[in-house]
mmCIF file of C-alpha atoms and ligand atoms in Angstrom:
data_model
loop_
_atom_site.group_PDB
_atom_site.id
_atom_site.type_symbol
_atom_site.label_atom_id
_atom_site.label_comp_id
_atom_site.label_asym_id
_atom_site.label_seq_id
_atom_site.Cartn_x
_atom_site.Cartn_y
_atom_site.Cartn_z
ATOM 1 C CA UNK A 11 -12.063 14.750 9.765
ATOM 2 C CA UNK A 12 -8.561 13.731 9.984
ATOM 3 C CA UNK A 13 -7.291 11.074 8.258
ATOM 4 C CA UNK A 14 -5.215 8.155 10.137
ATOM 5 C CA UNK A 15 -2.043 7.635 8.122
ATOM 6 C CA UNK A 16 -1.521 4.024 7.147
ATOM 7 C CA UNK A 17 2.100 2.293 7.233
ATOM 8 C CA UNK A 18 2.355 -0.483 5.266
ATOM 9 C CA UNK A 19 5.070 -3.303 4.671
ATOM 10 C CA UNK A 20 4.799 -5.144 1.045
ATOM 11 C CA UNK A 21 6.991 -8.154 1.397
ATOM 12 C CA UNK A 22 6.843 -8.712 -2.289
ATOM 13 C CA UNK A 23 8.285 -12.057 -2.803
ATOM 14 C CA UNK A 24 10.348 -12.391 0.187
ATOM 15 C CA UNK A 25 10.222 -14.123 3.725
ATOM 16 C CA UNK A 26 8.828 -17.861 3.788
ATOM 17 C CA UNK A 27 5.706 -18.383 6.350
ATOM 18 C CA UNK A 28 8.487 -18.891 9.197
ATOM 19 C CA UNK A 29 10.121 -15.698 9.004
ATOM 20 C CA UNK A 30 7.185 -14.143 8.717
ATOM 21 C CA UNK A 31 5.987 -15.537 12.299
ATOM 22 C CA UNK A 32 9.680 -13.771 13.117
ATOM 23 C CA UNK A 33 8.831 -10.686 11.512
ATOM 24 C CA UNK A 34 5.553 -10.136 13.207
ATOM 25 C CA UNK A 35 5.968 -11.000 16.554
ATOM 26 C CA UNK A 36 9.547 -8.676 16.375
ATOM 27 C CA UNK A 37 7.598 -5.818 15.433
ATOM 28 C CA UNK A 38 4.330 -6.221 17.367
ATOM 29 C CA UNK A 39 6.835 -6.468 20.541
ATOM 30 C CA UNK A 40 8.932 -3.410 19.037
ATOM 31 C CA UNK A 41 5.941 -1.487 18.421
ATOM 32 C CA UNK A 42 4.463 -2.655 21.943
ATOM 33 C CA UNK A 43 7.539 -1.522 23.861
ATOM 34 C CA UNK A 44 7.452 2.467 22.130
ATOM 35 C CA UNK A 45 4.255 2.136 23.296
ATOM 36 C CA UNK A 46 2.906 2.877 20.017
ATOM 37 C CA UNK A 47 -0.653 4.005 19.445
ATOM 38 C CA UNK A 48 -2.279 2.446 16.553
ATOM 39 C CA UNK A 49 -5.678 4.724 16.210
ATOM 40 C CA UNK A 50 -3.282 7.431 15.720
ATOM 41 C CA UNK A 51 -0.649 5.670 13.135
ATOM 42 C CA UNK A 52 -2.509 2.495 11.518
ATOM 43 C CA UNK A 53 -0.106 -0.496 10.561
ATOM 44 C CA UNK A 54 -0.158 -3.230 8.328
ATOM 45 C CA UNK A 55 2.007 -6.038 6.714
ATOM 46 C CA UNK A 56 1.375 -7.415 3.363
ATOM 47 C CA UNK A 57 3.160 -11.112 3.410
ATOM 48 C CA UNK A 58 3.311 -13.265 0.247
ATOM 49 C CA UNK A 59 0.040 -15.799 0.287
ATOM 50 C CA UNK A 60 1.725 -18.608 1.330
ATOM 51 C CA UNK A 61 2.341 -16.464 4.568
ATOM 52 C CA UNK A 62 -0.853 -15.328 5.364
ATOM 53 C CA UNK A 63 -2.283 -17.600 7.276
ATOM 54 C CA UNK A 64 0.444 -18.465 9.934
ATOM 55 C CA UNK A 65 0.220 -14.419 10.397
ATOM 56 C CA UNK A 66 -3.482 -14.356 10.779
ATOM 57 C CA UNK A 67 -3.088 -16.924 13.907
ATOM 58 C CA UNK A 68 -0.668 -15.264 15.364
ATOM 59 C CA UNK A 69 -2.669 -11.959 14.940
ATOM 60 C CA UNK A 70 -5.532 -14.011 16.726
ATOM 61 C CA UNK A 71 -3.463 -15.541 19.202
ATOM 62 C CA UNK A 72 -2.349 -12.670 20.390
ATOM 63 C CA UNK A 73 -5.290 -10.180 19.252
ATOM 64 C CA UNK A 74 -2.176 -7.782 17.739
ATOM 65 C CA UNK A 75 -3.096 -4.579 16.053
ATOM 66 C CA UNK A 76 -1.841 -5.446 12.862
ATOM 67 C CA UNK A 77 -3.540 -5.638 10.208
ATOM 68 C CA UNK A 78 -2.246 -7.292 6.742
ATOM 69 C CA UNK A 79 -2.799 -8.121 3.927
ATOM 70 C CA UNK A 80 -2.942 -9.638 0.285
ATOM 71 C CA UNK A 81 0.166 -9.049 -2.892
ATOM 72 C CA UNK A 82 -2.338 -9.077 -5.416
ATOM 73 C CA UNK A 83 -6.015 -10.198 -6.055
ATOM 74 C CA UNK A 84 -7.916 -12.425 -9.179
ATOM 75 C CA UNK A 85 -11.031 -10.725 -10.860
ATOM 76 C CA UNK A 86 -12.325 -14.220 -10.291
ATOM 77 C CA UNK A 87 -14.667 -16.088 -8.035
ATOM 78 C CA UNK A 88 -13.315 -19.555 -8.634
ATOM 79 C CA UNK A 89 -12.443 -22.176 -11.214
ATOM 80 C CA UNK A 90 -9.739 -22.735 -14.033
ATOM 81 C CA UNK A 91 -7.192 -20.146 -13.019
ATOM 82 C CA UNK A 92 -4.364 -21.980 -11.917
ATOM 83 C CA UNK A 93 -2.275 -20.093 -9.535
ATOM 84 C CA UNK A 94 -5.076 -17.011 -9.033
ATOM 85 C CA UNK A 95 -6.395 -16.052 -5.648
ATOM 86 C CA UNK A 96 -10.207 -15.102 -4.908
ATOM 87 C CA UNK A 97 -11.283 -12.626 -2.833
ATOM 88 C CA UNK A 98 -13.066 -15.040 -0.464
ATOM 89 C CA UNK A 99 -10.132 -16.417 -0.255
ATOM 90 C CA UNK A 100 -8.408 -13.148 1.295
ATOM 91 C CA UNK A 101 -11.493 -12.528 3.520
ATOM 92 C CA UNK A 102 -11.508 -15.594 5.257
ATOM 93 C CA UNK A 103 -7.875 -15.007 6.077
ATOM 94 C CA UNK A 104 -8.885 -12.446 8.147
ATOM 95 C CA UNK A 105 -7.192 -9.529 4.820
ATOM 96 C CA UNK A 106 -7.699 -5.814 5.355
ATOM 97 C CA UNK A 107 -5.717 -4.907 2.395
ATOM 98 C CA UNK A 108 -5.263 -5.781 -1.136
ATOM 99 C CA UNK A 109 -2.153 -4.287 -2.733
ATOM 100 C CA UNK A 110 -4.173 -3.791 -6.516
ATOM 101 C CA UNK A 111 -1.645 -2.962 -9.220
ATOM 102 C CA UNK A 112 1.881 -2.466 -8.037
ATOM 103 C CA UNK A 113 4.458 -1.547 -10.492
ATOM 104 C CA UNK A 114 5.927 -4.481 -10.421
ATOM 105 C CA UNK A 115 2.322 -6.549 -11.494
ATOM 106 C CA UNK A 116 2.299 -3.983 -14.511
ATOM 107 C CA UNK A 117 5.648 -4.601 -15.529
ATOM 108 C CA UNK A 118 5.935 -8.568 -15.693
ATOM 109 C CA UNK A 119 2.239 -8.989 -15.456
ATOM 110 C CA UNK A 120 1.246 -6.763 -18.157
ATOM 111 C CA UNK A 121 -1.356 -5.265 -15.841
ATOM 112 C CA UNK A 122 -3.504 -2.632 -17.310
ATOM 113 C CA UNK A 123 -5.126 0.237 -15.248
ATOM 114 C CA UNK A 124 -8.649 -1.860 -16.621
ATOM 115 C CA UNK A 125 -7.479 -4.253 -15.004
ATOM 116 C CA UNK A 126 -6.165 -3.133 -11.784
ATOM 117 C CA UNK A 127 -9.346 -1.188 -11.792
ATOM 118 C CA UNK A 128 -11.343 -4.770 -11.618
ATOM 119 C CA UNK A 129 -8.859 -5.904 -9.289
ATOM 120 C CA UNK A 130 -9.883 -2.987 -6.394
ATOM 121 C CA UNK A 131 -13.760 -3.478 -7.423
ATOM 122 C CA UNK A 132 -13.760 -7.602 -6.618
ATOM 123 C CA UNK A 133 -12.207 -6.215 -3.237
ATOM 124 C CA UNK A 134 -14.137 -3.873 -2.034
ATOM 125 C CA UNK A 135 -17.279 -5.796 -3.086
ATOM 126 C CA UNK A 136 -15.415 -8.135 -0.495
ATOM 127 C CA UNK A 137 -15.294 -5.735 2.057
ATOM 128 C CA UNK A 138 -11.644 -5.132 1.896
ATOM 129 C CA UNK A 139 -9.462 -2.220 1.378
ATOM 130 C CA UNK A 140 -7.869 -1.965 -2.131
ATOM 131 C CA UNK A 141 -4.086 -0.291 -2.170
ATOM 132 C CA UNK A 142 -4.165 0.753 -5.637
ATOM 133 C CA UNK A 143 -1.039 1.803 -6.526
ATOM 134 C CA UNK A 144 -0.021 4.379 -9.589
ATOM 135 C CA UNK A 145 3.383 5.968 -10.739
ATOM 136 C CA UNK A 146 5.788 6.763 -13.540
ATOM 137 C CA UNK A 147 8.713 5.695 -14.632
ATOM 138 C CA UNK A 148 11.829 7.366 -14.792
ATOM 139 C CA UNK A 149 11.482 8.718 -18.975
ATOM 140 C CA UNK A 150 8.249 10.162 -18.105
ATOM 141 C CA UNK A 151 9.411 12.154 -14.576
ATOM 142 C CA UNK A 152 12.264 13.112 -17.124
ATOM 143 C CA UNK A 153 10.063 14.989 -19.483
ATOM 144 C CA UNK A 154 8.205 16.671 -17.117
ATOM 145 C CA UNK A 155 4.691 14.488 -17.714
ATOM 146 C CA UNK A 156 4.555 12.803 -14.600
ATOM 147 C CA UNK A 157 1.443 14.471 -13.261
ATOM 148 C CA UNK A 158 -0.386 13.995 -16.133
ATOM 149 C CA UNK A 159 0.513 10.191 -16.654
ATOM 150 C CA UNK A 160 -0.599 9.517 -13.180
ATOM 151 C CA UNK A 161 -3.991 11.238 -13.484
ATOM 152 C CA UNK A 162 -4.479 9.191 -16.623
ATOM 153 C CA UNK A 163 -3.706 6.358 -13.781
ATOM 154 C CA UNK A 164 -6.140 7.475 -11.401
ATOM 155 C CA UNK A 165 -8.696 8.424 -14.038
ATOM 156 C CA UNK A 166 -8.515 4.635 -15.321
ATOM 157 C CA UNK A 167 -8.637 3.234 -12.277
ATOM 158 C CA UNK A 168 -11.349 4.955 -10.580
ATOM 159 C CA UNK A 169 -13.582 4.717 -13.326
ATOM 160 C CA UNK A 170 -15.767 2.112 -12.421
ATOM 161 C CA UNK A 171 -15.839 2.934 -8.347
ATOM 162 C CA UNK A 172 -18.533 4.936 -6.797
ATOM 163 C CA UNK A 173 -17.679 8.246 -4.721
ATOM 164 C CA UNK A 174 -18.273 5.740 -1.208
ATOM 165 C CA UNK A 175 -15.715 3.257 -2.658
ATOM 166 C CA UNK A 176 -13.249 5.695 -3.630
ATOM 167 C CA UNK A 177 -13.638 7.196 0.349
ATOM 168 C CA UNK A 178 -12.555 4.374 1.720
ATOM 169 C CA UNK A 179 -10.118 2.786 -0.804
ATOM 170 C CA UNK A 180 -6.141 3.521 -0.252
ATOM 171 C CA UNK A 181 -3.936 5.322 -3.061
ATOM 172 C CA UNK A 182 -0.259 4.254 -3.512
ATOM 173 C CA UNK A 183 1.708 6.960 -5.330
ATOM 174 C CA UNK A 184 4.936 5.121 -6.557
ATOM 175 C CA UNK A 185 7.206 6.783 -8.647
ATOM 176 C CA UNK A 186 9.251 3.453 -10.549
ATOM 177 C CA UNK A 187 12.418 5.185 -10.575
ATOM 178 C CA UNK A 188 12.654 5.711 -6.719
ATOM 179 C CA UNK A 189 11.184 1.528 -6.212
ATOM 180 C CA UNK A 190 14.249 -0.079 -4.345
ATOM 181 C CA UNK A 191 16.792 1.850 -5.776
ATOM 182 C CA UNK A 192 17.389 3.765 -2.667
ATOM 183 C CA UNK A 193 16.846 7.229 -5.042
ATOM 184 C CA UNK A 194 13.989 8.583 -3.116
ATOM 185 C CA UNK A 195 11.575 11.422 -4.418
ATOM 186 C CA UNK A 196 11.766 14.626 -2.587
ATOM 187 C CA UNK A 197 8.792 15.177 -0.048
ATOM 188 C CA UNK A 198 8.210 17.820 -2.437
ATOM 189 C CA UNK A 199 8.080 15.855 -5.590
ATOM 190 C CA UNK A 200 5.965 13.534 -3.449
ATOM 191 C CA UNK A 201 3.367 15.785 -2.775
ATOM 192 C CA UNK A 202 3.317 17.356 -6.036
ATOM 193 C CA UNK A 203 1.701 14.017 -7.130
ATOM 194 C CA UNK A 204 -0.035 13.398 -4.337
ATOM 195 C CA UNK A 205 -1.652 16.696 -4.168
ATOM 196 C CA UNK A 206 -3.186 16.691 -8.041
ATOM 197 C CA UNK A 207 -4.296 12.819 -7.237
ATOM 198 C CA UNK A 208 -6.727 14.465 -4.313
ATOM 199 C CA UNK A 209 -7.595 17.324 -6.439
ATOM 200 C CA UNK A 210 -8.298 14.941 -8.809
ATOM 201 C CA UNK A 211 -10.539 12.737 -6.786
ATOM 202 C CA UNK A 212 -12.295 15.876 -6.261
ATOM 203 C CA UNK A 213 -13.101 16.836 -10.000
ATOM 204 C CA UNK A 214 -13.838 12.533 -10.248
ATOM 205 C CA UNK A 215 -16.666 12.885 -7.676
ATOM 206 C CA UNK A 216 -16.489 14.886 -4.530
ATOM 207 C CA UNK A 217 -14.543 17.543 -1.919
ATOM 208 C CA UNK A 218 -15.555 15.262 0.903
ATOM 209 C CA UNK A 219 -14.210 11.787 -1.223
ATOM 210 C CA UNK A 220 -10.713 13.599 -1.898
ATOM 211 C CA UNK A 221 -11.049 14.421 2.287
ATOM 212 C CA UNK A 222 -11.379 11.234 3.031
ATOM 213 C CA UNK A 223 -8.945 8.579 0.397
ATOM 214 C CA UNK A 224 -5.622 7.887 2.122
ATOM 215 C CA UNK A 225 -2.555 8.618 -0.519
ATOM 216 C CA UNK A 226 0.693 6.865 0.663
ATOM 217 C CA UNK A 227 4.053 7.347 -0.605
ATOM 218 C CA UNK A 228 6.065 4.668 -1.475
ATOM 219 C CA UNK A 229 9.634 4.411 -3.135
ATOM 220 C CA UNK A 230 12.980 3.966 -0.976
ATOM 221 C CA UNK A 231 11.540 4.973 2.199
ATOM 222 C CA UNK A 232 13.723 4.270 5.547
ATOM 223 C CA UNK A 233 13.401 5.463 8.592
ATOM 224 C CA UNK A 234 15.773 8.151 7.816
ATOM 225 C CA UNK A 235 13.914 10.149 5.408
ATOM 226 C CA UNK A 236 10.052 8.954 6.340
ATOM 227 C CA UNK A 237 9.415 12.402 8.464
ATOM 228 C CA UNK A 238 10.045 14.807 6.316
ATOM 229 C CA UNK A 239 7.735 13.090 3.676
ATOM 230 C CA UNK A 240 4.859 12.377 6.122
ATOM 231 C CA UNK A 241 5.212 16.004 6.639
ATOM 232 C CA UNK A 242 3.321 16.526 3.414
ATOM 233 C CA UNK A 243 -0.729 17.637 3.754
ATOM 234 C CA UNK A 244 -1.489 15.307 1.034
ATOM 235 C CA UNK A 245 0.743 12.196 2.259
ATOM 236 C CA UNK A 246 -1.040 9.790 4.322
ATOM 237 C CA UNK A 247 1.671 6.977 4.707
ATOM 238 C CA UNK A 248 4.393 4.779 3.271
ATOM 239 C CA UNK A 249 4.133 1.673 1.528
ATOM 240 C CA UNK A 250 7.268 0.985 1.963
ATOM 241 C CA UNK A 251 9.203 -2.220 0.641
ATOM 242 C CA UNK A 252 13.206 -3.354 1.509
ATOM 243 C CA UNK A 253 12.938 -1.426 4.726
ATOM 244 C CA UNK A 254 9.566 -3.148 5.585
ATOM 245 C CA UNK A 255 11.562 -6.466 6.203
ATOM 246 C CA UNK A 256 13.343 -5.567 9.636
ATOM 247 C CA UNK A 257 11.342 -5.408 12.699
ATOM 248 C CA UNK A 258 13.421 -2.292 14.131
ATOM 249 C CA UNK A 259 13.762 -0.182 11.041
ATOM 250 C CA UNK A 260 9.745 -0.827 9.963
ATOM 251 C CA UNK A 261 8.608 0.150 13.910
ATOM 252 C CA UNK A 262 10.855 3.221 13.150
ATOM 253 C CA UNK A 263 8.908 4.668 10.193
ATOM 254 C CA UNK A 264 5.791 3.361 11.978
ATOM 255 C CA UNK A 265 6.718 5.631 15.336
ATOM 256 C CA UNK A 266 8.313 8.755 12.565
ATOM 257 C CA UNK A 267 6.158 11.238 15.231
ATOM 258 C CA UNK A 268 8.532 10.414 18.064
HETATM 259 P P1 13P B 2 10.931 -0.003 -1.780
HETATM 260 O O1 13P B 2 10.633 0.441 -0.044
HETATM 261 O O2 13P B 2 11.833 -0.970 -1.277
HETATM 262 O O3 13P B 2 12.046 1.044 -2.904
HETATM 263 O O4 13P B 2 9.713 -0.712 -2.709
HETATM 264 C C1 13P B 2 9.024 0.332 -2.803
HETATM 265 C C2 13P B 2 7.501 -0.232 -3.357
HETATM 266 O O5 13P B 2 7.718 -1.090 -4.194
HETATM 267 C C3 13P B 2 6.674 -0.826 -1.879
HETATM 268 O O6 13P B 2 5.028 -1.509 -2.568
#
């Protein structure tokens, strides 16, 4: 079965709830104008926690086919964990996706592969889809050990998951040196690692799991470069940062086939 591409906008710490409403509305209108087929390319926005309720209200009120989710989640269900948000709170808000292990969380909050794997499991247990991030820093890329490094992240993140859980998950390969730098990986760079990840999933689980799991590329994706990246056989979508903050630009990324 062919994998449905997923274009997800990771807003990071940008846009308050009023700006969020504006962006989601503009995106929905733009995509409607262009006759976008959401069953051919899935679309998701991943706003800050404080915007999710607003996005939910809009999506519900207008029955928008746009999905949404959160940028992180706690491994705890409830209690004395100041500042954390549980999976239960996110399912109540109708979230479909949760990003886990973004390189910015790893860098600024010390998140390890093991913790990211635990978060992915919590997300799956709650009936949502984790977008599990991996990717190497520039020094590792320069040393030429990036494939080995990313596969190490994959092994550790997937260790506690079943084949069925991995099959419905999303993995996002985001080389750190390409995030927010304007330095996009070449389509061949993206394919090299995304292909290696799929092969590894096949080795860790089985061929049908490898065929089913969606693997995104992220890092300076723009309307100008998305088409070549999406042409790679093992790239099933993009996790877009800066370019997802403008409705027109993100809509162009979503409709890359046109
Ligand atoms: P940019 O698209 O801004 O490079 O960010 C990529 C990213 O980190 C998405 O999660």
